[in-house]
XYZ file of N, CA, C and O in Angstrom:
340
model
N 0.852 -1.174 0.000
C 0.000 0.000 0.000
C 0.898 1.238 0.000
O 2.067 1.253 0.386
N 0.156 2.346 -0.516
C 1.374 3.588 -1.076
C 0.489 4.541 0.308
O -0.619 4.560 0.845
N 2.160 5.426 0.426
C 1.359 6.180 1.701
C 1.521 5.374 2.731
O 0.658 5.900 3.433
N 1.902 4.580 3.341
C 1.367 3.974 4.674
C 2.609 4.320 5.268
O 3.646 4.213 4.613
N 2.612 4.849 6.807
C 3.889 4.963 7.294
C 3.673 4.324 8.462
O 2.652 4.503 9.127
N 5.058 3.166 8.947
C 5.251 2.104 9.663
C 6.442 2.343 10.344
O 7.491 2.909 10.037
N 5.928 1.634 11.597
C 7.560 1.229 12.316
C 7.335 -0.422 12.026
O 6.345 -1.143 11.901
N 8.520 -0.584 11.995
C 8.573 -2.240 12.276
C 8.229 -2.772 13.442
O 8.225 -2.019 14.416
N 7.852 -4.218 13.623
C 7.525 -5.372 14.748
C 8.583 -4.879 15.579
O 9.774 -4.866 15.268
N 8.006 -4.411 16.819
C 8.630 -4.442 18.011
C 8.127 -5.353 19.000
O 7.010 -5.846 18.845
N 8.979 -5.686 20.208
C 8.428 -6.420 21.539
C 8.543 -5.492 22.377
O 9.537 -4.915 22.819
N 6.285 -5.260 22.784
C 6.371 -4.760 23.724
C 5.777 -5.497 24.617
O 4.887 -6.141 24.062
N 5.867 -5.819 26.260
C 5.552 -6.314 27.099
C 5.382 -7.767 26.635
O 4.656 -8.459 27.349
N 5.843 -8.248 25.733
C 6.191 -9.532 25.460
C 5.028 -10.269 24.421
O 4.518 -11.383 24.301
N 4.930 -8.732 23.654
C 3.428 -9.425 22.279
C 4.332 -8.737 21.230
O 5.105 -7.835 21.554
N 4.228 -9.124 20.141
C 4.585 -8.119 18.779
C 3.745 -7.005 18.958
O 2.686 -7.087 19.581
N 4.285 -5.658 18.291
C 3.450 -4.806 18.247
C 4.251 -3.845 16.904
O 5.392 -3.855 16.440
N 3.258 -3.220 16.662
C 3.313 -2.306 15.069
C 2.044 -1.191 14.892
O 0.821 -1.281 14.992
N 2.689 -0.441 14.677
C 2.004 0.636 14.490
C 1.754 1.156 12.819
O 2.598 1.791 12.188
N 0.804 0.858 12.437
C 0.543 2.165 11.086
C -0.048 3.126 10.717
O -1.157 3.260 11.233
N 0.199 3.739 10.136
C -0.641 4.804 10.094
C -1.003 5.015 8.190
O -0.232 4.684 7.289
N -2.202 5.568 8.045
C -2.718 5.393 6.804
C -2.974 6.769 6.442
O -2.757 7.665 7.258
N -3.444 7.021 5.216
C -4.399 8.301 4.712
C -4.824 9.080 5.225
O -4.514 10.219 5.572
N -6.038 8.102 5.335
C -7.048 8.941 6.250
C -7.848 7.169 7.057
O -7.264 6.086 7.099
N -9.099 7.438 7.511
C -10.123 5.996 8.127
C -10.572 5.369 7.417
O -11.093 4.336 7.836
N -10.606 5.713 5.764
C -10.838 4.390 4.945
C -9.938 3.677 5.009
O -9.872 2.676 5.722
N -9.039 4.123 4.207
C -8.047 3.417 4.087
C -7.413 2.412 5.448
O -7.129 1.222 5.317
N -7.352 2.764 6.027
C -7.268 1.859 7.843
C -8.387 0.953 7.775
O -8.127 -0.225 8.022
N -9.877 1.326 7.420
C -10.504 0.485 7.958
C -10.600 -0.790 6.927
O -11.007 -1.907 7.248
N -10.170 -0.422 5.699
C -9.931 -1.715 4.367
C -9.033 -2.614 4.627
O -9.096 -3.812 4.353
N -7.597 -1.653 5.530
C -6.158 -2.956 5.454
C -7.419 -3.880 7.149
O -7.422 -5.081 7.419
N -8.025 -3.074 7.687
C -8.216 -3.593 9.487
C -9.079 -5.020 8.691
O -9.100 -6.100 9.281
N -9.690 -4.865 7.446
C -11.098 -6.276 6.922
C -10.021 -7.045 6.428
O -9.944 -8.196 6.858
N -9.119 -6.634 5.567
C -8.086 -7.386 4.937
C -7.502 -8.417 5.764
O -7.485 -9.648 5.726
N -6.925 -7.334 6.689
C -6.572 -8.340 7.977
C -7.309 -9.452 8.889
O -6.942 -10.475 9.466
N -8.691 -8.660 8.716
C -9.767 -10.260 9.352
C -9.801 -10.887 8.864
O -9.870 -11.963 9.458
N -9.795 -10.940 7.629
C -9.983 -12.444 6.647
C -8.531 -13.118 6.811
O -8.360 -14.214 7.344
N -7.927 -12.642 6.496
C -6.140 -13.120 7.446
C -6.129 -13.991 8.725
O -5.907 -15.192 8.884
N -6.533 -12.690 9.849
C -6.593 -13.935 10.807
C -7.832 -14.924 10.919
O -7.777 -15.859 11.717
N -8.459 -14.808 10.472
C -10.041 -15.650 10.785
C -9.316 -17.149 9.964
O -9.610 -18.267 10.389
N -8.594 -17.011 9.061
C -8.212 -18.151 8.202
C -7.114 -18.808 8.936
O -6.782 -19.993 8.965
N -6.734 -17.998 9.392
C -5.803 -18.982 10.562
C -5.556 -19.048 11.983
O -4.494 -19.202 12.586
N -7.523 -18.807 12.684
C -7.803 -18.673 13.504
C -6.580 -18.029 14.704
O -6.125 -18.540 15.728
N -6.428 -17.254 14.318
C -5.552 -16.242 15.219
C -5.935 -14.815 15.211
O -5.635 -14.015 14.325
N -6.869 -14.479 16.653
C -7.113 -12.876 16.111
C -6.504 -12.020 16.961
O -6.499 -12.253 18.170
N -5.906 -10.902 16.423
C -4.882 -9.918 16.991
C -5.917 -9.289 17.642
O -7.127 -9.277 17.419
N -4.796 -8.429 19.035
C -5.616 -7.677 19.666
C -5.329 -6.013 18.605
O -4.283 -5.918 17.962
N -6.187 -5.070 18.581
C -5.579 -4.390 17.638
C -6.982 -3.197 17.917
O -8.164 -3.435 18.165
N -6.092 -1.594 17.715
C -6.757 -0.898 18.067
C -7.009 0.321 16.551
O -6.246 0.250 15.587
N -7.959 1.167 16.593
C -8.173 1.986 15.020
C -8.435 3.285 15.590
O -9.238 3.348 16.521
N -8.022 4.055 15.277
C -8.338 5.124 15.983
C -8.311 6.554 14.629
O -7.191 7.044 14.774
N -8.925 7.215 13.659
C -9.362 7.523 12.622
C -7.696 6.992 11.723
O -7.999 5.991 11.073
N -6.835 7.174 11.598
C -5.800 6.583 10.367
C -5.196 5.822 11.431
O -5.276 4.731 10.867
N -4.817 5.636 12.203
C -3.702 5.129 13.118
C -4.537 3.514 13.163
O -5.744 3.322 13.315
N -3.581 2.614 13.000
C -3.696 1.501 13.153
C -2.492 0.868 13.780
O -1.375 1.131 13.335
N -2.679 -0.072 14.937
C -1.939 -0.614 16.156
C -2.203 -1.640 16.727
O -3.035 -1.607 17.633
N -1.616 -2.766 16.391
C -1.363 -4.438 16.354
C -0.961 -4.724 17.475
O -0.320 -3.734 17.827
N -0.920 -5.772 18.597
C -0.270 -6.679 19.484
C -0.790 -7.462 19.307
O -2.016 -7.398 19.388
N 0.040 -8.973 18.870
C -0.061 -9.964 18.470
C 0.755 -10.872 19.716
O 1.846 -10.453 20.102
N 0.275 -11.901 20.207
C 0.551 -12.923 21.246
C -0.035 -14.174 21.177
O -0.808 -14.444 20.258
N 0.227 -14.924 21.997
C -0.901 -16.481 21.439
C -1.071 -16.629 23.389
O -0.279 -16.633 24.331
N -2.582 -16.733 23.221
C -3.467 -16.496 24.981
C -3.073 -18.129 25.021
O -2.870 -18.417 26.200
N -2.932 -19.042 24.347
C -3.201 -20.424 24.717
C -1.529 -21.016 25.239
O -1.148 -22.133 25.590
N -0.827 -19.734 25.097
C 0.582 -19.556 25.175
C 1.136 -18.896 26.848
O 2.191 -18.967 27.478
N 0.229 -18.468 27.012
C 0.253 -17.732 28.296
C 0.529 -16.266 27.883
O 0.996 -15.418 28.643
N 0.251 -16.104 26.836
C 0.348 -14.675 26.468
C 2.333 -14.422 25.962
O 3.000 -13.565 26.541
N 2.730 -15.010 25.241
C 3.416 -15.407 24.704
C 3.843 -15.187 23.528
O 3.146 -15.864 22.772
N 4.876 -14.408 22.751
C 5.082 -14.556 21.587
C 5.425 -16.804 20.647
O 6.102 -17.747 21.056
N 4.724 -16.673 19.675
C 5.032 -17.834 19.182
C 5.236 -17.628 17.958
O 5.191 -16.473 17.535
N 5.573 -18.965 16.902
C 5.367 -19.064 15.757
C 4.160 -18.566 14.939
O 4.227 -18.268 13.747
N 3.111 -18.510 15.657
C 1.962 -18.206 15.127
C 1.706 -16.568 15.082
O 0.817 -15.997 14.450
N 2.538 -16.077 15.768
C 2.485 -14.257 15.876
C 2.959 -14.178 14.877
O 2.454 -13.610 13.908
N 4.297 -14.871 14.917
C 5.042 -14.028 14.046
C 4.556 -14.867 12.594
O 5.155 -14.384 11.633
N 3.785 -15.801 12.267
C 3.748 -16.337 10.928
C 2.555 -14.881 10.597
O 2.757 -14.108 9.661
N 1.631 -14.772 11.332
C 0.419 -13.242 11.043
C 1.139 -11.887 10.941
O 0.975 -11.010 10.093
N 2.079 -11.916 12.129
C 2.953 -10.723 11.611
C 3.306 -10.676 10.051
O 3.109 -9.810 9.199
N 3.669 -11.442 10.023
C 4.343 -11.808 8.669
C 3.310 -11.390 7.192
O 3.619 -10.524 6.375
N 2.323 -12.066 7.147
C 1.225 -11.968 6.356
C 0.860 -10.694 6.680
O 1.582 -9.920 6.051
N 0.338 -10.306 7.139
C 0.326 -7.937 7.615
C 1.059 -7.927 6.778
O 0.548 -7.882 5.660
N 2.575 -7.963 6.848
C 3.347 -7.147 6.476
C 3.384 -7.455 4.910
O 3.589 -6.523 4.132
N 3.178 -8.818 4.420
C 2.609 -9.055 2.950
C 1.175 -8.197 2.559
O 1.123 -7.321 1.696
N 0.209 -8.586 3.265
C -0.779 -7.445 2.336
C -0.594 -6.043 2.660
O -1.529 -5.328 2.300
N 0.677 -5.280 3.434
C 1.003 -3.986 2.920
C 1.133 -3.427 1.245
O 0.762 -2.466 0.570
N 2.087 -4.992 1.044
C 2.500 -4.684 -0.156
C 1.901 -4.978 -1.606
O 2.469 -5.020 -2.697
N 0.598 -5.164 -1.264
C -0.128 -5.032 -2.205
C -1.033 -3.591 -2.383
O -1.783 -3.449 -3.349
């Protein structure tokens, strides 16, 4: 996506976290559906907040004890692929 300004996956308090920021609230709220169909397909749903362009990810696995795993970072991962479309 053109326009989007990002920090990279950081660890905060021991979840991935990422911040983006978009346009304007369409555009946020298209990548936020993009992203449900993402995690819904691989039953993993981020905790994640929208606030009019600002979009803000923490990703952990609860069955983990709140835990970074393979599974954060495989969704991290996929985010950061449908940026780039």
């Amino acid at each position: 996506m053109e326009n989007v300004i990002q920090k990279e996956w950081d660890i905060v308090e021991n979840k991935l976290h990422k911040i983006l920021i978009f346009k304007d609230f369409r555009e946020a709220f298209a990548f936020m559906v993009k992203v449900a169909f993402v995690a819904e397909k691989n039953n993993h749903h981020p905790k994640w907040c929208n606030e009019w362009n600002k979009l803000e990810f923490w990703l952990s696995t609860h069955d983990a004890g709140d835990t970074i795993t393979e599974k954060d970072r495989n969704l991290a991962k996929q985010i950061d692929e449908l940026l780039k479309v």
